[in-house]
Each structure stands twice: as structure tokens, then as C-alpha cells.
XYZ file of C-alpha atoms in Angstrom:
468
model
C -97.185 -150.486 -84.760
C -94.452 -151.914 -82.142
C -94.490 -150.623 -78.712
C -90.497 -149.021 -79.406
C -91.374 -148.210 -83.367
C -92.593 -144.519 -83.227
C -94.370 -141.800 -85.796
C -91.897 -139.303 -84.289
C -89.029 -139.257 -82.033
C -87.480 -136.066 -80.275
C -83.978 -136.123 -78.660
C -83.703 -133.806 -75.464
C -86.450 -132.468 -73.047
C -86.427 -128.608 -73.727
C -88.440 -126.087 -74.168
C -88.081 -127.205 -78.319
C -87.885 -130.438 -77.217
C -90.942 -130.995 -75.273
C -93.622 -128.785 -76.276
C -93.177 -130.354 -79.971
C -93.632 -133.905 -78.498
C -96.146 -131.912 -76.677
C -98.200 -131.168 -79.943
C -96.922 -133.868 -82.289
C -98.914 -136.184 -79.746
C -101.824 -134.150 -79.810
C -101.903 -133.849 -83.829
C -102.517 -137.654 -83.580
C -99.137 -138.624 -84.393
C -97.121 -141.404 -82.202
C -95.033 -139.878 -80.020
C -91.316 -140.609 -78.350
C -89.129 -138.278 -76.200
C -86.269 -139.026 -75.155
C -83.421 -137.639 -72.719
C -80.688 -138.100 -70.665
C -81.199 -135.235 -67.680
C -83.996 -137.144 -65.982
C -85.711 -133.993 -65.991
C -88.186 -132.362 -68.352
C -87.085 -128.570 -69.101
C -83.580 -128.800 -70.302
C -81.244 -126.108 -69.209
C -83.754 -123.561 -68.951
C -86.220 -125.246 -66.214
C -83.192 -127.309 -64.028
C -80.580 -124.547 -64.149
C -81.593 -121.613 -66.739
C -84.347 -119.533 -67.249
C -86.760 -121.181 -64.332
C -84.132 -120.643 -61.041
C -81.897 -117.926 -61.937
C -85.386 -115.823 -61.790
C -86.836 -117.413 -58.613
C -83.334 -116.096 -57.679
C -83.914 -113.118 -59.160
C -87.190 -112.437 -57.183
C -85.911 -113.673 -53.797
C -82.839 -111.427 -53.563
C -84.894 -108.028 -55.245
C -87.109 -108.274 -52.097
C -84.310 -108.414 -49.784
C -82.451 -104.890 -51.963
C -86.052 -103.387 -52.035
C -86.339 -104.370 -48.001
C -83.039 -102.807 -48.113
C -82.891 -100.072 -50.166
C -86.944 -98.810 -50.452
C -89.428 -99.887 -47.698
C -88.169 -97.315 -45.959
C -89.482 -94.488 -48.566
C -92.802 -96.232 -48.218
C -93.391 -96.172 -44.801
C -91.763 -99.449 -43.398
C -89.899 -99.680 -40.839
C -87.519 -102.848 -38.954
C -84.540 -103.927 -38.192
C -82.172 -107.304 -38.331
C -82.858 -108.432 -41.711
C -80.337 -110.885 -43.352
C -80.297 -113.966 -46.061
C -81.029 -117.246 -45.509
C -79.638 -118.118 -47.980
C -80.785 -121.843 -48.181
C -84.145 -120.982 -47.139
C -83.937 -118.861 -50.132
C -82.337 -122.002 -52.937
C -84.843 -124.676 -50.901
C -87.354 -122.235 -52.502
C -85.281 -121.628 -56.318
C -85.766 -125.874 -56.199
C -89.384 -126.479 -54.938
C -89.808 -123.955 -58.401
C -88.538 -126.332 -60.720
C -88.570 -129.469 -59.269
C -93.219 -128.595 -59.187
C -92.528 -127.329 -62.863
C -90.824 -130.002 -64.508
C -93.187 -132.368 -63.196
C -95.204 -130.585 -64.267
C -94.120 -131.402 -67.792
C -93.940 -135.035 -66.653
C -97.868 -134.611 -65.816
C -98.497 -133.105 -69.562
C -96.694 -135.876 -70.854
C -99.459 -138.249 -69.717
C -102.386 -136.574 -70.999
C -100.827 -136.385 -74.248
C -100.123 -140.197 -74.576
C -96.544 -139.154 -74.818
C -93.488 -142.174 -73.803
C -90.876 -140.266 -71.966
C -87.761 -142.863 -72.029
C -85.086 -141.431 -69.310
C -81.276 -141.728 -71.850
C -79.110 -141.237 -73.981
C -80.134 -140.838 -77.132
C -77.822 -141.731 -80.429
C -79.001 -141.962 -83.753
C -77.221 -144.875 -85.014
C -79.300 -145.072 -88.792
C -81.648 -142.772 -90.320
C -84.909 -143.999 -88.411
C -82.683 -145.939 -85.681
C -82.091 -144.701 -82.324
C -79.839 -146.217 -79.672
C -80.642 -144.920 -75.847
C -78.685 -145.966 -72.935
C -80.507 -145.298 -69.510
C -79.802 -147.279 -65.897
C -81.073 -150.231 -67.139
C -78.990 -150.937 -70.107
C -79.665 -149.916 -73.766
C -82.794 -150.411 -75.917
C -83.565 -149.045 -79.973
C -85.844 -147.468 -80.958
C -87.203 -146.310 -84.578
C -88.788 -143.257 -86.121
C -89.983 -141.718 -89.481
C -88.790 -138.537 -88.255
C -86.343 -138.061 -85.552
C -86.085 -134.105 -84.073
C -82.663 -133.251 -82.415
C -83.196 -130.872 -79.320
C -81.048 -130.904 -77.520
C -79.911 -127.252 -76.974
C -76.820 -125.931 -75.918
C -74.363 -125.795 -72.960
C -71.701 -123.535 -71.778
C -69.092 -121.914 -73.857
C -65.692 -122.317 -72.046
C -62.874 -119.743 -72.666
C -59.192 -120.236 -73.229
C -57.418 -120.609 -70.392
C -60.052 -121.014 -68.137
C -61.225 -123.688 -67.149
C -64.520 -124.446 -64.588
C -64.949 -126.503 -61.653
C -67.829 -124.903 -60.223
C -66.165 -124.343 -57.159
C -64.386 -120.925 -57.395
C -64.881 -120.218 -61.754
C -68.355 -121.275 -61.786
C -71.055 -121.849 -65.081
C -74.213 -120.695 -64.445
C -74.987 -124.137 -63.441
C -72.770 -123.101 -60.822
C -74.318 -119.558 -59.917
C -77.241 -120.892 -59.010
C -76.067 -123.218 -56.337
C -73.452 -121.217 -54.616
C -73.536 -121.927 -50.528
C -72.625 -118.958 -49.361
C -72.527 -115.204 -50.866
C -68.805 -114.256 -52.546
C -67.284 -111.139 -50.748
C -66.223 -110.396 -54.925
C -67.105 -112.278 -57.416
C -66.087 -110.676 -61.117
C -68.012 -111.845 -63.938
C -66.809 -112.512 -67.494
C -69.259 -111.783 -69.664
C -71.149 -108.973 -70.114
C -74.191 -110.633 -71.131
C -77.865 -111.437 -70.303
C -76.702 -114.317 -68.314
C -73.305 -112.687 -66.377
C -75.958 -109.182 -65.915
C -78.432 -110.707 -64.414
C -76.797 -113.668 -62.269
C -74.190 -111.292 -61.476
C -77.329 -108.788 -60.195
C -77.961 -111.604 -57.899
C -75.395 -111.559 -56.309
C -74.271 -108.457 -55.947
C -77.886 -107.942 -54.804
C -77.509 -110.312 -51.386
C -74.238 -108.549 -50.163
C -71.456 -109.302 -53.087
C -69.261 -106.952 -54.707
C -69.254 -107.275 -58.641
C -66.911 -106.579 -61.095
C -68.052 -107.627 -64.858
C -65.657 -107.736 -66.961
C -66.652 -107.310 -70.913
C -64.654 -107.853 -74.345
C -66.580 -105.346 -76.348
C -67.405 -101.369 -75.748
C -70.507 -101.913 -73.889
C -72.936 -104.504 -72.233
C -75.369 -106.162 -73.858
C -73.555 -105.635 -77.143
C -76.532 -107.433 -78.694
C -79.292 -104.459 -77.847
C -80.513 -101.210 -78.867
C -77.242 -98.991 -78.232
C -78.532 -96.234 -76.172
C -80.349 -99.233 -73.942
C -76.992 -100.282 -73.639
C -75.447 -97.431 -72.189
C -78.446 -96.323 -69.588
C -78.403 -99.787 -68.686
C -75.140 -99.802 -68.166
C -74.840 -97.247 -65.661
C -78.330 -97.772 -64.072
C -76.327 -101.069 -63.092
C -74.091 -99.031 -61.786
C -75.558 -97.388 -60.265
C -76.458 -100.454 -57.876
C -73.195 -100.780 -57.317
C -71.688 -103.311 -60.198
C -68.431 -102.532 -61.565
C -67.859 -101.998 -65.372
C -64.107 -103.308 -66.485
C -64.731 -103.152 -70.336
C -62.766 -103.872 -73.332
C -61.039 -106.334 -71.470
C -59.622 -109.941 -71.911
C -59.353 -112.587 -69.129
C -56.686 -114.715 -70.272
C -55.946 -116.628 -67.591
C -57.480 -118.117 -63.865
C -55.421 -119.937 -61.050
C -57.581 -120.870 -57.980
C -55.695 -121.391 -55.181
C -56.931 -121.872 -51.007
C -60.817 -119.932 -52.588
C -59.209 -117.414 -54.332
C -58.831 -117.271 -58.203
C -56.758 -114.283 -59.956
C -57.725 -113.865 -63.547
C -55.077 -112.132 -65.854
C -56.455 -109.709 -67.492
C -55.291 -107.534 -70.680
C -56.624 -105.022 -73.029
C -58.687 -106.196 -76.174
C -57.154 -103.826 -78.314
C -53.464 -105.246 -76.436
C -51.423 -103.637 -74.253
C -49.765 -104.596 -70.635
C -51.256 -107.173 -68.233
C -52.784 -106.667 -64.942
C -54.246 -108.850 -62.347
C -57.469 -109.549 -60.289
C -57.805 -111.584 -57.823
C -61.959 -112.976 -56.691
C -63.893 -115.783 -54.339
C -66.095 -116.347 -56.948
C -65.480 -115.861 -60.741
C -68.411 -116.654 -63.104
C -67.446 -117.831 -66.797
C -70.889 -116.613 -68.788
C -69.638 -115.693 -72.297
C -72.090 -117.292 -74.225
C -72.978 -121.028 -75.446
C -72.377 -123.444 -77.767
C -74.460 -125.703 -79.258
C -74.258 -129.222 -77.739
C -74.412 -132.508 -80.491
C -71.865 -134.666 -78.374
C -72.170 -138.493 -78.238
C -76.187 -137.966 -80.810
C -73.670 -139.236 -83.496
C -74.696 -137.140 -86.560
C -71.130 -136.633 -87.867
C -71.476 -140.319 -88.774
C -74.159 -140.189 -90.574
C -73.295 -136.897 -92.268
C -76.024 -134.946 -90.796
C -74.203 -131.027 -92.076
C -72.427 -129.142 -89.283
C -71.513 -125.471 -89.464
C -68.233 -124.189 -88.265
C -69.687 -123.464 -85.451
C -70.986 -126.356 -84.326
C -74.557 -125.763 -84.904
C -77.244 -128.480 -87.255
C -77.801 -126.875 -91.082
C -80.964 -127.554 -91.606
C -83.354 -125.427 -94.097
C -86.864 -123.926 -93.909
C -89.012 -126.828 -92.575
C -86.276 -127.922 -89.989
C -85.068 -131.063 -92.585
C -81.338 -131.213 -92.017
C -79.596 -133.021 -95.493
C -80.872 -136.499 -94.279
C -83.216 -137.877 -94.911
C -86.075 -138.037 -91.885
C -84.141 -136.168 -89.087
C -85.018 -132.058 -88.369
C -83.248 -130.232 -85.967
C -83.810 -127.127 -83.418
C -83.862 -124.832 -80.846
C -80.382 -123.672 -79.858
C -78.827 -126.397 -81.975
C -79.651 -124.233 -85.209
C -78.934 -121.414 -83.955
C -80.117 -117.839 -84.246
C -81.842 -116.462 -81.067
C -80.789 -118.274 -78.580
C -84.102 -118.478 -76.564
C -86.666 -121.480 -74.752
C -89.446 -118.953 -76.311
C -87.906 -119.766 -79.854
C -87.114 -122.964 -79.906
C -90.946 -123.715 -78.372
C -91.985 -122.308 -81.264
C -90.295 -124.246 -83.608
C -91.322 -127.223 -81.642
C -95.043 -126.545 -82.532
C -93.287 -125.457 -86.202
C -92.171 -128.550 -86.611
C -94.928 -131.253 -84.954
C -97.058 -129.762 -87.546
C -94.842 -129.419 -90.465
C -94.569 -133.445 -90.191
C -98.519 -133.698 -89.733
C -99.104 -132.385 -92.770
C -99.752 -128.736 -91.600
C -98.238 -125.970 -92.290
C -95.515 -124.761 -89.707
C -94.314 -121.758 -89.284
C -92.283 -119.312 -87.773
C -92.333 -115.518 -87.880
C -88.144 -114.510 -86.725
C -88.890 -111.243 -87.172
C -90.937 -110.636 -83.573
C -89.093 -112.877 -81.122
C -89.249 -110.690 -78.259
C -86.222 -111.091 -75.756
C -85.892 -110.478 -72.096
C -83.208 -109.408 -69.357
C -84.987 -110.055 -65.974
C -82.492 -107.383 -64.401
C -84.327 -104.585 -62.891
C -85.423 -102.469 -64.214
C -86.361 -105.478 -67.050
C -84.805 -104.817 -70.564
C -86.724 -106.277 -73.894
C -86.477 -106.094 -76.894
C -88.126 -106.926 -80.697
C -87.365 -106.707 -83.750
C -84.637 -104.418 -85.836
C -82.262 -101.462 -83.324
C -81.498 -98.066 -84.758
C -78.202 -99.429 -85.619
C -78.953 -102.151 -87.590
C -81.901 -99.620 -89.556
C -78.909 -97.089 -90.092
C -76.339 -99.638 -91.376
C -78.694 -100.645 -93.811
C -80.179 -97.536 -94.620
C -83.954 -97.767 -93.792
C -85.487 -94.583 -93.079
C -86.907 -94.810 -89.846
C -88.715 -91.815 -87.321
C -88.459 -93.302 -83.804
C -90.632 -92.094 -80.787
C -89.209 -92.011 -77.132
C -91.032 -91.502 -73.524
C -89.938 -91.947 -70.221
C -91.043 -94.043 -67.122
C -90.332 -90.831 -64.974
C -93.137 -88.998 -67.168
C -95.471 -92.556 -65.989
C -98.413 -92.881 -63.097
C -98.063 -96.058 -62.708
C -94.332 -95.955 -62.619
C -94.053 -92.861 -59.981
C -96.515 -94.688 -58.131
C -94.980 -97.552 -57.496
C -91.798 -95.915 -57.122
C -90.792 -97.672 -60.173
C -89.135 -95.401 -62.860
C -86.560 -95.810 -64.115
C -86.159 -96.298 -68.301
C -87.727 -95.461 -71.095
C -90.359 -96.804 -73.423
C -88.839 -96.502 -77.650
C -90.958 -97.090 -80.615
C -88.681 -97.289 -84.054
C -91.552 -97.274 -87.315
C -90.381 -96.985 -91.531
C -90.018 -93.505 -92.349
C -92.785 -93.702 -95.483
C -95.747 -96.554 -93.805
C -94.733 -96.205 -90.347
C -95.163 -99.872 -89.721
C -93.317 -100.750 -86.334
C -89.685 -102.454 -87.555
C -88.898 -102.455 -83.747
C -89.399 -101.425 -80.342
C -86.817 -101.249 -76.949
C -87.730 -101.548 -73.532
C -86.014 -100.237 -70.197
C -88.890 -100.471 -67.367
C -90.758 -102.031 -64.554
C -92.409 -105.250 -66.538
C -89.949 -104.778 -69.802
C -90.888 -108.066 -70.147
C -94.394 -108.168 -70.234
C -95.078 -104.232 -71.954
C -93.170 -106.097 -75.150
C -95.514 -108.923 -75.619
C -98.893 -105.674 -76.760
C -95.553 -104.172 -79.327
C -94.441 -107.892 -81.125
C -98.144 -108.937 -81.693
C -98.490 -105.618 -82.856
C -95.647 -106.257 -85.216
C -97.305 -109.779 -85.684
C -100.579 -108.298 -88.013
C -98.230 -105.753 -89.521
C -99.220 -102.212 -87.167
C -98.112 -99.434 -87.589
C -96.699 -96.818 -84.594
C -100.912 -95.546 -85.306
C -102.513 -98.625 -84.608
C -100.725 -98.458 -80.747
C -101.599 -94.567 -80.760
C -104.267 -94.713 -81.161
C -105.763 -97.636 -78.533
C -106.850 -97.342 -75.769
C -104.795 -98.143 -72.709
C -106.229 -98.433 -68.728
C -105.066 -95.688 -66.799
C -102.990 -95.854 -64.298
C -100.686 -98.495 -66.611
C -97.414 -99.080 -67.077
C -98.612 -99.516 -70.530
C -99.585 -95.878 -70.739
C -95.928 -95.908 -71.602
C -95.673 -97.557 -74.681
C -99.161 -96.217 -75.835
C -97.204 -92.976 -75.640
C -93.809 -94.045 -77.065
C -96.200 -95.030 -80.662
C -97.836 -91.073 -79.721
C -93.771 -89.631 -79.955
C -92.722 -91.017 -83.381
C -95.642 -88.877 -84.687
C -94.054 -86.217 -82.201
C -97.773 -85.850 -80.388
C -97.211 -87.415 -77.036
C -99.636 -85.728 -74.586
C -97.415 -85.818 -71.187
C -94.030 -85.251 -72.405
């Protein structure tokens, strides 16, 4: 096999792409990964999940020092934010992790090619890098190019005063007033960062509730909690225009259902209305690869496009646009190409919002179960009744478990509370193995632990919670 000929070439080095490349190499396939950014990890690691979590942690420490430490008997004076140091720490975290992926590539003998990949024929990719263009070939090509920020008509992002999530992770100063357009995961996480650091934050949302894809009870309570933290919400409202002048942005707002327009001013506007698949410059349409009307690459149950030898995974094919979903698909496609039975169970993909408290969910919501006419039982347990949550002074929220009314099989779980993103894993594991709520209810949990709230919610499904 020639130097530029591979069994598998992955286009895109994000969570789905780099995981697919590593797993393919582990299975004995000669593998290359093409990535144009010059830094592996994709949006998630470079300008998404990881830097946002670093800033969420730093800003949480600051907010805790301001509002919570005195309650614990810790007193001090002259608390201030060193934003440059905070950003430097965030960048160090990102740099260390991206270099770590390069190390994994070397360990697993994955060829890393820096440049923009374009499919010129089935099995052929032209890669344009800083040293010009080279052509590589492969038996199988995996498209894993992820997604990009969805633009909002009438609101032009300049990454100075009208910013995307990328710009919100690199501001040089704390805004006086930040308007966040969109009350989804990205908007609430980044809005939380800057609210904690001192900005006035107003969230404008087209729909009538925050976190509109979550269970309705979770959405309502989370909005109330964030309002207590100082975030303002303007629901059922659309932004139709934005004009930036001398460091100030004037937004034009209208009721979503129609009505008189109004204006709102801010010195920073974050556009966070979602993400769309990134396929620009890949040459897919020229090869006849089918794309749906929303821009997603069409694939079958084995990630095959309609063109033989071309596959796609991750955000670019739609579904839950989450890094861990893409990783699962990366492993699955690599195993399929190696002749194994790769598979992803889409019914048990967890989702987490890293606000404070965290929000985590898996499976069906109550609204979905009602719409489908599924008979179910619900068990709920508040963190206020959990010993560990009270001891650490972090008792907002609850655990809710939904189970089939006849079989007791767990259909979904929804958590607001401390470490919700970690607590949900127990339920995800249970659902993967077809667990009933009783299985979790009869499992011994360490005391005092936050996980006891999960056990109590499972007990509550059968109306037998002990501590409530």
C-alpha cells in the first residue's frame, strides 16, 4: 500500500472523527485523519464543550466566593476577577487536551494530515494545506466535519459586539449588558458565565420556555432558578434586526405571535439559536451525495451515504448534536468497516446542561410519553431531602424517573441538581440493560451520597420513597 493510500480516511478531527480514526487503527486498518483547523478535537474541544466548561468552573468559583463562602464561615475582602488569567487557564486546558489527541494518534499509528479535505471522486480526497495540495486515496471515507453556528437573519455576527459562542469564550472584558438570543444549552451556559462575572444578562427566546427540548417540569424549574441567579428572560420574542454603533448594539424585538416592535440595547449580543451541519467545500454535491432539506448528509443504519465507499457520522448527519453521540458513532462505523457489528443505541444518549445546578436527561420526557399515549409512572425526589446535598449546601432541584406503568422498565430520567451530569450515568447504564425502576431502587447506594436521590426517585416510582 502506497504512502498516500489508506483503508480509511476520516475527514474531520472532532470527537466523532478522531475517535473513529483511533478505533479503526486499533482494528488494524491503515487510517488517516484530515483536519483543517490545525488543532484536533473539533468545535467541542477548541471552541465549545471544553473551554466553556473551564470558564463555567472558574466563574462558579468566583460566584461561590461572593455569595456562599460567608455561609460556610469563610471571610475575605477585595475579591476581584483577573479575566486574563481565567482565559489563560481555559486556553491551557484546551491546549493540553488537543496535544493529548495528537499523542493518541501517534500511539495508534493514525496519520494526521493538516489541511482542508475535498472529495474529488469516490475514494479520492484532495487536501489543501500550507504546503500546497496533495491527493490521498482510501477504500472508505468517513465524513465527520461536524457543525457550525446557525446564523440569524438580520443579525450579522462580527465577533466583536455581536458574537457567536466562539466570541463569547474569548471576550477581553466583562460586558455591562449581554443579550443572549436563544434559551438553549449554549445560551444558558455562556450566559451563566458572564452573569457570574458581573454582566447584566437578558435571554431572549422565541419559544415560551427555556430549554425547550427538555422535560417541561425541568424547564420551568430551571428557568426559575436562573432568574434567582439574576438572569432575565424575555420569552415568546423574536429578534428581527441588530445594528452596532460605537460599541453599542441596538436590537429590534417583536412578539413571536405578532405585535408591536420594541428596541433593546446591549454592549454584547450572543447569537445562540443552534448549530447547522458543516459541509462547505467538501465536494459532496458534485459527487451526488444526498443531502436533506436541512443540510444534513443522508445515511442509512450503517452510516452509508448513497455513494459507495462514503460514510458520515456526528453532527453532520443530525440527531442529537452532542460530542458523545458522535463518539459512539465513530466507534460503530470503525467496527462496521472492520467487519464487526458496530451499533449505537440512540434511546439512551444522555444530555447535560452545565449550568449551576446542572441539568441532565436521558430517554423520554413526560410530554413525549403523553403524546404517544404511553401509560407511565413517575417517581420524583428533591435534593432538599438528600443528606449530602444539604451538607454541601447545594440542594436545588430533583431527580425524576419515568417508568412503564405495566413493566416498570425505565423510559426516561430527568435531573436538576449537583453533579446531575454524572448522576445520570447510573440511569443510562440501567436503561442500556433494560432495567426496571425497581432494579435501581433495590441497589445499595453509599451514604451520604448524591446518588441516594436517584435511588429514592426509583423508590418513588412505586410510591415507597423512604426519606420523603
